[in-house]
Amino acid sequence: MVVMPDALIALLKDWHSVPVATTGADGMPNVAAKSVMVRDPETIVWGELYFMQTYENLTRHPVASLCVWEWTPPFIAYKVKGRVVIHRHDEVTAALDRSVWAGHTEEFAARIEGMAAVVLTVEEIYDQTPRLEAAGKRIA
């Protein structure tokens, strides 16, 4: 098990959306903003409203990576990698906070009933802080 440090959890809770990377069937990378929630120190969850490229990629290859950083000095940044499980029409999906669709139009907010929950189990964490002694170092 990999446990996220408190500073990483705080950043994830502060951000509304974070960039999430997946890989397409053709090997091409895809990055999309996702409204994430920290379920516990080992798990990150987001809702899939659109069922487009990210969702398609995760159904084929259930791994993802995301990054988050502090906007002002002293800078701190993290990259998280892990495996995902997609949930539909179950208790995991029902437990999604309505904040996952904050900022979407009413048209998409209404899709919350059909939304999928993506549960990422953290497997690796890297320091991405812009310092020679830190950048790219695996910390968990």
N, CA, C and O of each residue as an XYZ file, in Angstrom:
560
protein
N       0.824     -1.187      0.000
C       0.000      0.000      0.000
C       0.867      1.249      0.000
O       1.888      1.312      0.685
N       0.450      2.235     -0.773
C       1.140      3.510     -0.805
C       0.217      4.565     -0.191
O      -0.921      4.741     -0.626
N       0.719      5.249      0.809
C      -0.055      6.264      1.513
C       0.419      7.650      1.061
O       1.616      7.935      1.065
N      -0.518      8.494      0.678
C      -0.182      9.842      0.248
C       0.218     10.692      1.448
O      -0.418     10.619      2.500
N       1.277     11.506      1.294
C       1.642     12.414      2.387
C       0.562     13.490      2.571
O      -0.187     13.801      1.646
N       0.503     14.038      3.763
C      -0.508     15.054      4.080
C      -0.455     16.240      3.131
O      -1.499     16.778      2.760
N       0.743     16.660      2.732
C       0.869     17.815      1.831
C       0.218     17.530      0.475
O      -0.404     18.419     -0.106
N       0.350     16.318     -0.031
C      -0.282     15.927     -1.289
C      -1.797     15.912     -1.138
O      -2.514     16.425     -1.997
N      -2.280     15.333     -0.063
C      -3.727     15.289      0.182
C      -4.290     16.708      0.257
O      -5.353     16.983     -0.299
N      -3.584     17.604      0.940
C      -4.048     18.989      1.054
C      -4.135     19.652     -0.316
O      -5.100     20.365     -0.591
N      -3.153     19.432     -1.171
C      -3.190     20.006     -2.523
C      -4.364     19.461     -3.321
O      -5.070     20.217     -3.988
N      -4.575     18.160     -3.255
C      -5.693     17.554     -3.987
C      -7.034     18.101     -3.508
O      -7.955     18.288     -4.303
N      -7.139     18.353     -2.218
C      -8.387     18.895     -1.676
C      -8.574     20.368     -2.040
O      -9.704     20.842     -2.154
N      -7.472     21.089     -2.221
C      -7.542     22.505     -2.574
C      -7.909     22.739     -4.043
O      -8.579     23.718     -4.371
N      -7.474     21.850     -4.911
C      -7.713     22.029     -6.346
C      -9.127     21.591     -6.694
O      -9.634     20.631     -6.115
N      -9.763     22.272     -7.618
C     -11.067     21.811     -8.107
C     -10.864     20.689     -9.121
O     -11.546     19.666     -9.066
N      -9.930     20.882    -10.041
C      -9.637     19.878    -11.067
C      -8.135     19.716    -11.203
O      -7.372     20.665    -11.026
N      -7.723     18.487    -11.522
C      -6.310     18.208    -11.754
C      -6.155     17.537    -13.114
O      -7.089     16.889    -13.588
N      -4.985     17.681    -13.755
C      -4.749     16.978    -15.010
C      -4.535     15.486    -14.751
O      -3.716     15.093    -13.921
N      -5.293     14.666    -15.483
C      -5.190     13.214    -15.380
C      -4.772     12.675    -16.746
O      -5.387     12.991    -17.764
N      -3.721     11.860    -16.754
C      -3.194     11.301    -17.999
C      -3.559      9.829    -18.133
O      -3.507      9.062    -17.171
N      -3.929      9.458    -19.355
C      -4.210      8.062    -19.707
C      -3.537      7.782    -21.048
O      -2.990      8.687    -21.677
N      -3.581      6.528    -21.476
C      -2.978      6.139    -22.745
C      -4.028      5.549    -23.658
O      -4.804      4.682    -23.255
N      -4.049      6.032    -24.911
C      -5.001      5.533    -25.896
C      -4.588      4.201    -26.472
O      -3.471      3.734    -26.249
N      -5.495      3.590    -27.217
C      -5.225      2.291    -27.842
C      -4.038      2.366    -28.796
O      -3.331      1.378    -28.991
N      -3.818      3.541    -29.391
C      -2.712      3.743    -30.314
C      -1.414      4.142    -29.618
O      -0.411      4.422    -30.275
N      -1.437      4.166    -28.278
C      -0.259      4.532    -27.508
C      -0.105      6.018    -27.279
O       0.818      6.445    -26.586
N      -0.996      6.815    -27.850
C      -0.914      8.263    -27.680
C      -1.417      8.664    -26.302
O      -2.406      8.116    -25.814
N      -0.738      9.624    -25.670
C      -1.193     10.090    -24.360
C      -2.431     10.978    -24.482
O      -2.664     11.615    -25.510
N      -3.209     11.002    -23.418
C      -4.381     11.868    -23.324
C      -4.357     12.493    -21.936
O      -4.121     11.800    -20.946
N      -4.599     13.799    -21.859
C      -4.673     14.492    -20.576
C      -5.991     15.238    -20.526
O      -6.360     15.929    -21.476
N      -6.701     15.097    -19.414
C      -7.974     15.789    -19.227
C      -8.098     16.216    -17.773
O      -7.605     15.537    -16.871
N      -8.757     17.338    -17.553
C      -8.975     17.821    -16.189
C     -10.095     17.010    -15.543
O     -11.142     16.793    -16.154
N      -9.877     16.570    -14.330
C     -10.865     15.802    -13.575
C     -11.024     16.398    -12.190
O     -10.045     16.786    -11.554
N     -12.251     16.469    -11.732
C     -12.544     16.950    -10.376
C     -12.395     15.775     -9.423
O     -13.263     14.905     -9.360
N     -11.304     15.753     -8.689
C     -10.979     14.596     -7.854
C     -11.373     14.816     -6.404
O     -11.510     15.945     -5.932
N     -11.549     13.696     -5.715
C     -11.795     13.684     -4.282
C     -10.853     12.660     -3.659
O     -10.597     11.608     -4.246
N     -10.342     12.967     -2.477
C      -9.519     12.013     -1.738
C     -10.462     11.191     -0.878
O     -11.087     11.712      0.046
N     -10.561      9.895     -1.188
C     -11.441      9.023     -0.402
C     -10.781      8.614      0.902
O     -11.420      8.559      1.953
N      -9.490      8.330      0.813
C      -8.669      7.996      1.983
C      -7.220      8.210      1.552
O      -6.989      8.528      0.385
N      -6.228      8.051      2.439
C      -4.840      8.348      2.078
C      -4.236      7.462      0.980
O      -3.104      7.692      0.555
N      -4.977      6.460      0.525
C      -4.473      5.563     -0.519
C      -5.311      5.604     -1.791
O      -5.003      4.906     -2.758
N      -6.382      6.423     -1.800
C      -7.357      6.342     -2.884
C      -7.847      7.719     -3.324
O      -8.187      8.570     -2.502
N      -7.875      7.915     -4.643
C      -8.402      9.132     -5.256
C      -9.572      8.720     -6.145
O      -9.502      7.703     -6.834
N     -10.641      9.502     -6.131
C     -11.850      9.173     -6.900
C     -12.255     10.385     -7.726
O     -12.119     11.527     -7.285
N     -12.757     10.121     -8.937
C     -13.369     11.186     -9.727
C     -14.561     10.628    -10.487
O     -14.696      9.419    -10.675
N     -15.408     11.528    -10.912
C     -16.581     11.133    -11.678
C     -16.339     11.310    -13.161
O     -15.744     12.299    -13.587
N     -16.797     10.355    -13.945
C     -16.749     10.457    -15.406
C     -18.132     10.846    -15.890
O     -19.068     10.050    -15.815
N     -18.261     12.057    -16.382
C     -19.532     12.564    -16.891
C     -19.669     12.394    -18.395
O     -20.772     12.182    -18.899
N     -18.577     12.482    -19.103
C     -18.633     12.583    -20.561
C     -18.448     11.267    -21.302
O     -18.916     11.122    -22.431
N     -17.776     10.312    -20.684
C     -17.549      8.989    -21.302
C     -16.872      9.122    -22.661
O     -17.275      8.498    -23.643
N     -15.841      9.946    -22.689
C     -15.120     10.168    -23.934
C     -13.742      9.510    -23.857
O     -13.630      8.362    -23.427
N     -12.701     10.223    -24.267
C     -11.379      9.622    -24.426
C     -10.819      9.028    -23.137
O     -10.318      7.904    -23.151
N     -10.891      9.757    -22.021
C     -10.354      9.222    -20.766
C     -11.057      7.924    -20.395
O     -10.407      6.933    -20.061
N     -12.363      7.929    -20.454
C     -13.147      6.738    -20.108
C     -12.796      5.570    -21.036
O     -12.573      4.450    -20.577
N     -12.750      5.840    -22.336
C     -12.393      4.781    -23.289
C     -11.006      4.228    -22.999
O     -10.800      3.015    -23.018
N     -10.055      5.118    -22.730
C      -8.689      4.667    -22.431
C      -8.647      3.801    -21.177
O      -7.960      2.780    -21.142
N      -9.383      4.214    -20.151
C      -9.360      3.465    -18.893
C     -10.048      2.107    -19.009
O      -9.679      1.171    -18.300
N     -11.034      1.985    -19.882
C     -11.666      0.673    -20.064
C     -10.712     -0.301    -20.737
O     -10.795     -1.506    -20.503
N      -9.806      0.203    -21.571
C      -8.828     -0.647    -22.261
C      -7.582     -0.897    -21.424
O      -7.044     -2.005    -21.398
N      -7.133      0.148    -20.741
C      -5.871      0.093    -19.994
C      -6.095      0.832    -18.676
O      -5.917      2.049    -18.629
N      -6.474      0.142    -17.616
C      -6.931      0.775    -16.376
C      -5.818      1.319    -15.470
O      -5.688      0.919    -14.314
N      -5.033      2.226    -16.015
C      -4.016      2.931    -15.235
C      -4.095      4.412    -15.579
O      -4.489      4.786    -16.684
N      -3.715      5.249    -14.615
C      -3.729      6.690    -14.846
C      -2.634      7.336    -14.012
O      -2.105      6.744    -13.071
N      -2.311      8.565    -14.385
C      -1.354      9.372    -13.648
C      -1.928     10.778    -13.542
O      -2.594     11.258    -14.459
N      -1.670     11.422    -12.431
C      -2.120     12.805    -12.272
C      -1.021     13.602    -11.598
O      -0.113     13.046    -10.981
N      -1.123     14.915    -11.729
C      -0.161     15.768    -11.042
C      -0.885     16.943    -10.414
O      -1.967     17.346    -10.842
N      -0.249     17.477     -9.385
C      -0.805     18.609     -8.650
C       0.378     19.371     -8.057
O       1.394     18.773     -7.703
N       0.241     20.692     -7.950
C       1.341     21.501     -7.457
C       0.838     22.737     -6.740
O      -0.292     23.186     -6.934
N       1.710     23.266     -5.910
C       1.458     24.523     -5.220
C       1.750     25.648     -6.207
O       2.746     25.603     -6.929
N       0.891     26.647     -6.235
C       1.008     27.727     -7.222
C       1.994     28.811     -6.826
O       2.479     29.541     -7.692
N       2.304     28.938     -5.544
C       3.171     30.008     -5.082
C       4.347     29.437     -4.295
O       4.242     28.354     -3.719
N       5.468     30.161     -4.268
C       6.624     29.693     -3.508
C       6.296     29.583     -2.023
O       5.474     30.357     -1.531
N       6.901     28.661     -1.296
C       7.843     27.675     -1.827
C       7.084     26.569     -2.554
O       6.160     25.974     -2.000
N       7.471     26.304     -3.776
C       6.758     25.349     -4.609
C       6.911     23.925     -4.100
O       7.950     23.553     -3.554
N       5.867     23.141     -4.285
C       5.890     21.704     -4.020
C       4.982     21.083     -5.067
O       3.929     21.633     -5.390
N       5.386     19.946     -5.592
C       4.604     19.309     -6.651
C       4.742     17.798     -6.549
O       5.756     17.267     -6.096
N       3.667     17.117     -6.995
C       3.632     15.654     -6.940
C       3.071     15.075     -8.230
O       2.239     15.687     -8.900
N       3.547     13.880     -8.559
C       2.950     13.054     -9.613
C       2.511     11.768     -8.932
O       3.252     11.193     -8.135
N       1.296     11.317     -9.250
C       0.733     10.103     -8.665
C       0.394      9.148     -9.797
O      -0.168      9.560    -10.812
N       0.728      7.887     -9.631
C       0.376      6.849    -10.605
C      -0.389      5.741     -9.895
O      -0.162      5.468     -8.716
N      -1.299      5.108    -10.628
C      -2.010      3.999    -10.028
C      -2.935      3.287    -10.986
O      -3.119      3.696    -12.132
N      -3.512      2.209    -10.486
C      -4.500      1.429    -11.229
C      -5.879      1.938    -10.876
O      -6.112      2.430     -9.772
N      -6.796      1.814    -11.831
C      -8.156      2.296    -11.603
C      -9.168      1.174    -11.759
O      -8.945      0.188    -12.463
N     -10.281      1.362    -11.080
C     -11.456      0.510    -11.244
C     -12.614      1.463    -11.523
O     -12.792      2.461    -10.825
N     -13.393      1.145    -12.544
C     -14.538      1.976    -12.903
C     -15.799      1.372    -12.304
O     -16.045      0.173    -12.433
N     -16.590      2.205    -11.651
C     -17.847      1.782    -11.032
C     -19.009      2.482    -11.727
O     -18.915      3.657    -12.081
N     -20.110      1.747    -11.919
C     -21.339      2.323    -12.470
C     -22.512      1.779    -11.679
O     -22.569      0.586    -11.381
N     -23.441      2.649    -11.340
C     -24.697      2.253    -10.696
C     -24.487      1.398     -9.439
O     -25.124      0.360     -9.265
N     -23.588      1.855     -8.576
C     -23.363      1.131     -7.325
C     -23.155      2.127     -6.194
O     -23.304      3.333     -6.389
N     -22.808      1.623     -5.005
C     -22.655      2.485     -3.844
C     -21.469      3.438     -3.977
O     -21.490      4.531     -3.410
N     -20.435      3.035     -4.720
C     -19.278      3.913     -4.923
C     -19.686      5.123     -5.756
O     -19.332      6.258     -5.437
N     -20.421      4.871     -6.811
C     -20.905      5.963     -7.658
C     -21.880      6.845     -6.884
O     -21.820      8.069     -6.998
N     -22.759      6.259     -6.114
C     -23.743      7.023     -5.340
C     -23.071      7.917     -4.301
O     -23.626      8.947     -3.918
N     -21.892      7.533     -3.847
C     -21.201      8.298     -2.808
C     -20.422      9.497     -3.360
O     -19.878     10.286     -2.587
N     -20.363      9.636     -4.674
C     -19.640     10.776     -5.244
C     -20.250     12.085     -4.768
O     -21.469     12.255     -4.773
N     -19.407     12.984     -4.369
C     -19.834     14.306     -3.937
C     -20.289     15.100     -5.166
O     -19.705     14.959     -6.240
N     -21.306     15.919     -5.020
C     -21.803     16.723     -6.137
C     -20.762     17.706     -6.655
O     -20.944     18.280     -7.728
N     -19.675     17.912     -5.918
C     -18.633     18.829     -6.367
C     -17.948     18.348     -7.637
O     -17.288     19.138     -8.312
N     -18.088     17.074     -7.978
C     -17.432     16.576     -9.186
C     -17.990     17.215    -10.448
O     -17.327     17.203    -11.485
N     -19.184     17.768    -10.383
C     -19.700     18.428    -11.582
C     -19.834     19.928    -11.420
O     -20.452     20.590    -12.253
N     -19.259     20.474    -10.349
C     -19.267     21.931    -10.163
C     -18.578     22.590    -11.357
O     -17.512     22.155    -11.792
N     -19.195     23.630    -11.868
C     -18.636     24.338    -13.013
C     -19.157     23.850    -14.347
O     -18.968     24.525    -15.359
N     -19.809     22.695    -14.381
C     -20.398     22.194    -15.617
C     -21.757     22.867    -15.816
O     -22.381     23.320    -14.857
N     -22.194     22.926    -17.038
C     -23.509     23.491    -17.313
C     -24.585     22.582    -16.740
O     -24.321     21.422    -16.424
N     -25.786     23.102    -16.608
C     -26.901     22.300    -16.098
C     -27.125     21.054    -16.957
O     -27.516     20.006    -16.444
N     -26.878     21.170    -18.258
C     -27.039     20.028    -19.153
C     -26.197     18.846    -18.677
O     -26.669     17.709    -18.654
N     -24.950     19.121    -18.297
C     -24.073     18.046    -17.854
C     -24.277     17.721    -16.382
O     -24.099     16.573    -15.973
N     -24.645     18.710    -15.585
C     -24.933     18.456    -14.175
C     -26.077     17.453    -14.050
O     -26.106     16.656    -13.112
N     -27.000     17.490    -14.975
C     -28.130     16.569    -14.944
C     -27.695     15.131    -15.222
O     -28.445     14.197    -14.938
N     -26.502     14.943    -15.771
C     -26.015     13.596    -16.095
C     -25.471     12.856    -14.886
O     -24.998     11.727    -15.015
N     -25.532     13.472    -13.719
C     -24.966     12.854    -12.526
C     -25.561     11.472    -12.266
O     -24.889     10.603    -11.709
N     -26.800     11.266    -12.659
C     -27.443      9.957    -12.447
C     -26.750      8.848    -13.236
O     -26.732      7.700    -12.792
N     -26.181      9.171    -14.396
C     -25.536      8.150    -15.211
C     -24.026      8.153    -15.108
O     -23.349      7.440    -15.849
N     -23.495      8.946    -14.197
C     -22.060      9.110    -14.067
C     -21.380      7.821    -13.602
O     -21.977      6.999    -12.907
N     -20.136      7.672    -13.997
C     -19.305      6.570    -13.514
C     -18.336      7.123    -12.471
O     -17.955      8.292    -12.531
N     -17.947      6.297    -11.534
C     -16.925      6.669    -10.554
C     -15.637      5.935    -10.916
O     -15.634      4.719    -11.110
N     -14.556      6.684    -11.003
C     -13.249      6.097    -11.271
C     -12.468      6.135     -9.965
O     -12.246      7.201     -9.392
N     -12.056      4.966     -9.505
C     -11.334      4.838     -8.242
C      -9.884      4.480     -8.556
O      -9.595      3.404     -9.079
N      -8.977      5.403     -8.227
C      -7.551      5.184     -8.460
C      -6.899      4.795     -7.144
O      -6.957      5.540     -6.165
N      -6.279      3.623     -7.128
C      -5.497      3.183     -5.977
C      -4.061      3.624     -6.216
O      -3.435      3.228     -7.200
N      -3.550      4.439     -5.319
C      -2.216      5.011     -5.467
C      -1.164      3.906     -5.353
O      -1.129      3.164     -4.371
N      -0.305      3.811     -6.378
C       0.758      2.812     -6.375
C       2.148      3.428     -6.339
O       3.090      2.819     -5.832
N       2.275      4.640     -6.881
C       3.565      5.322     -6.906
C       3.339      6.818     -6.727
O       2.363      7.374     -7.231
N       4.257      7.466     -6.000
C       4.223      8.915     -5.845
C       5.631      9.446     -6.111
O       6.616      8.911     -5.601
N       5.709     10.505     -6.914
C       6.979     11.128     -7.260
C       6.967     12.591     -6.854
O       5.945     13.270     -6.946
N       8.120     13.061     -6.405
C       8.292     14.476     -6.120
C       8.532     15.174     -7.450
O       9.428     14.783     -8.197
N       7.765     16.177     -7.750
C       7.926     16.939     -8.980
C       8.316     18.390     -8.689
O       8.240     19.257     -9.559
N       8.739     18.633     -7.435
C       9.134     19.970     -7.025
C      10.351     20.409     -7.835
O      11.295     19.636     -7.997
N      10.339     21.653     -8.352
C      11.444     22.108     -9.208
C      12.726     22.420     -8.424
O      13.083     23.577     -8.204
N      13.400     21.341     -8.016
C      14.697     21.421     -7.339
C      15.515     20.242     -7.844
O      14.978     19.151     -8.029
N      16.814     20.450     -8.069
C      17.656     19.373     -8.581
C      17.620     18.139     -7.697
O      17.616     17.019     -8.207
N      17.594     18.319     -6.387
C      17.633     17.164     -5.481
C      16.284     16.480     -5.333
O      16.194     15.431     -4.696
N      15.229     17.059     -5.912
C      13.887     16.498     -5.698
C      13.205     16.036     -6.976
O      12.620     14.952     -6.997
N      13.262     16.809     -8.017
C      12.463     16.567     -9.216
C      12.634     15.150     -9.758
O      13.744     14.721    -10.075
N      11.534     14.443     -9.857
C      11.534     13.098    -10.413
C      11.837     11.986     -9.425
O      11.791     10.813     -9.795
N      12.142     12.318     -8.189
C      12.486     11.302     -7.191
C      11.225     10.594     -6.719
O      10.243     11.237     -6.348
N      11.261      9.262     -6.734
C      10.129      8.481     -6.221
C      10.151      8.575     -4.700
O      11.169      8.309     -4.061
N       9.001      8.961     -4.127
C       8.940      9.101     -2.672
C       8.065      8.039     -2.027
O       8.088      7.880     -0.807
N       7.302      7.316     -2.819
C       6.494      6.225     -2.272
C       6.067      5.302     -3.405
O       5.375      4.312     -3.167
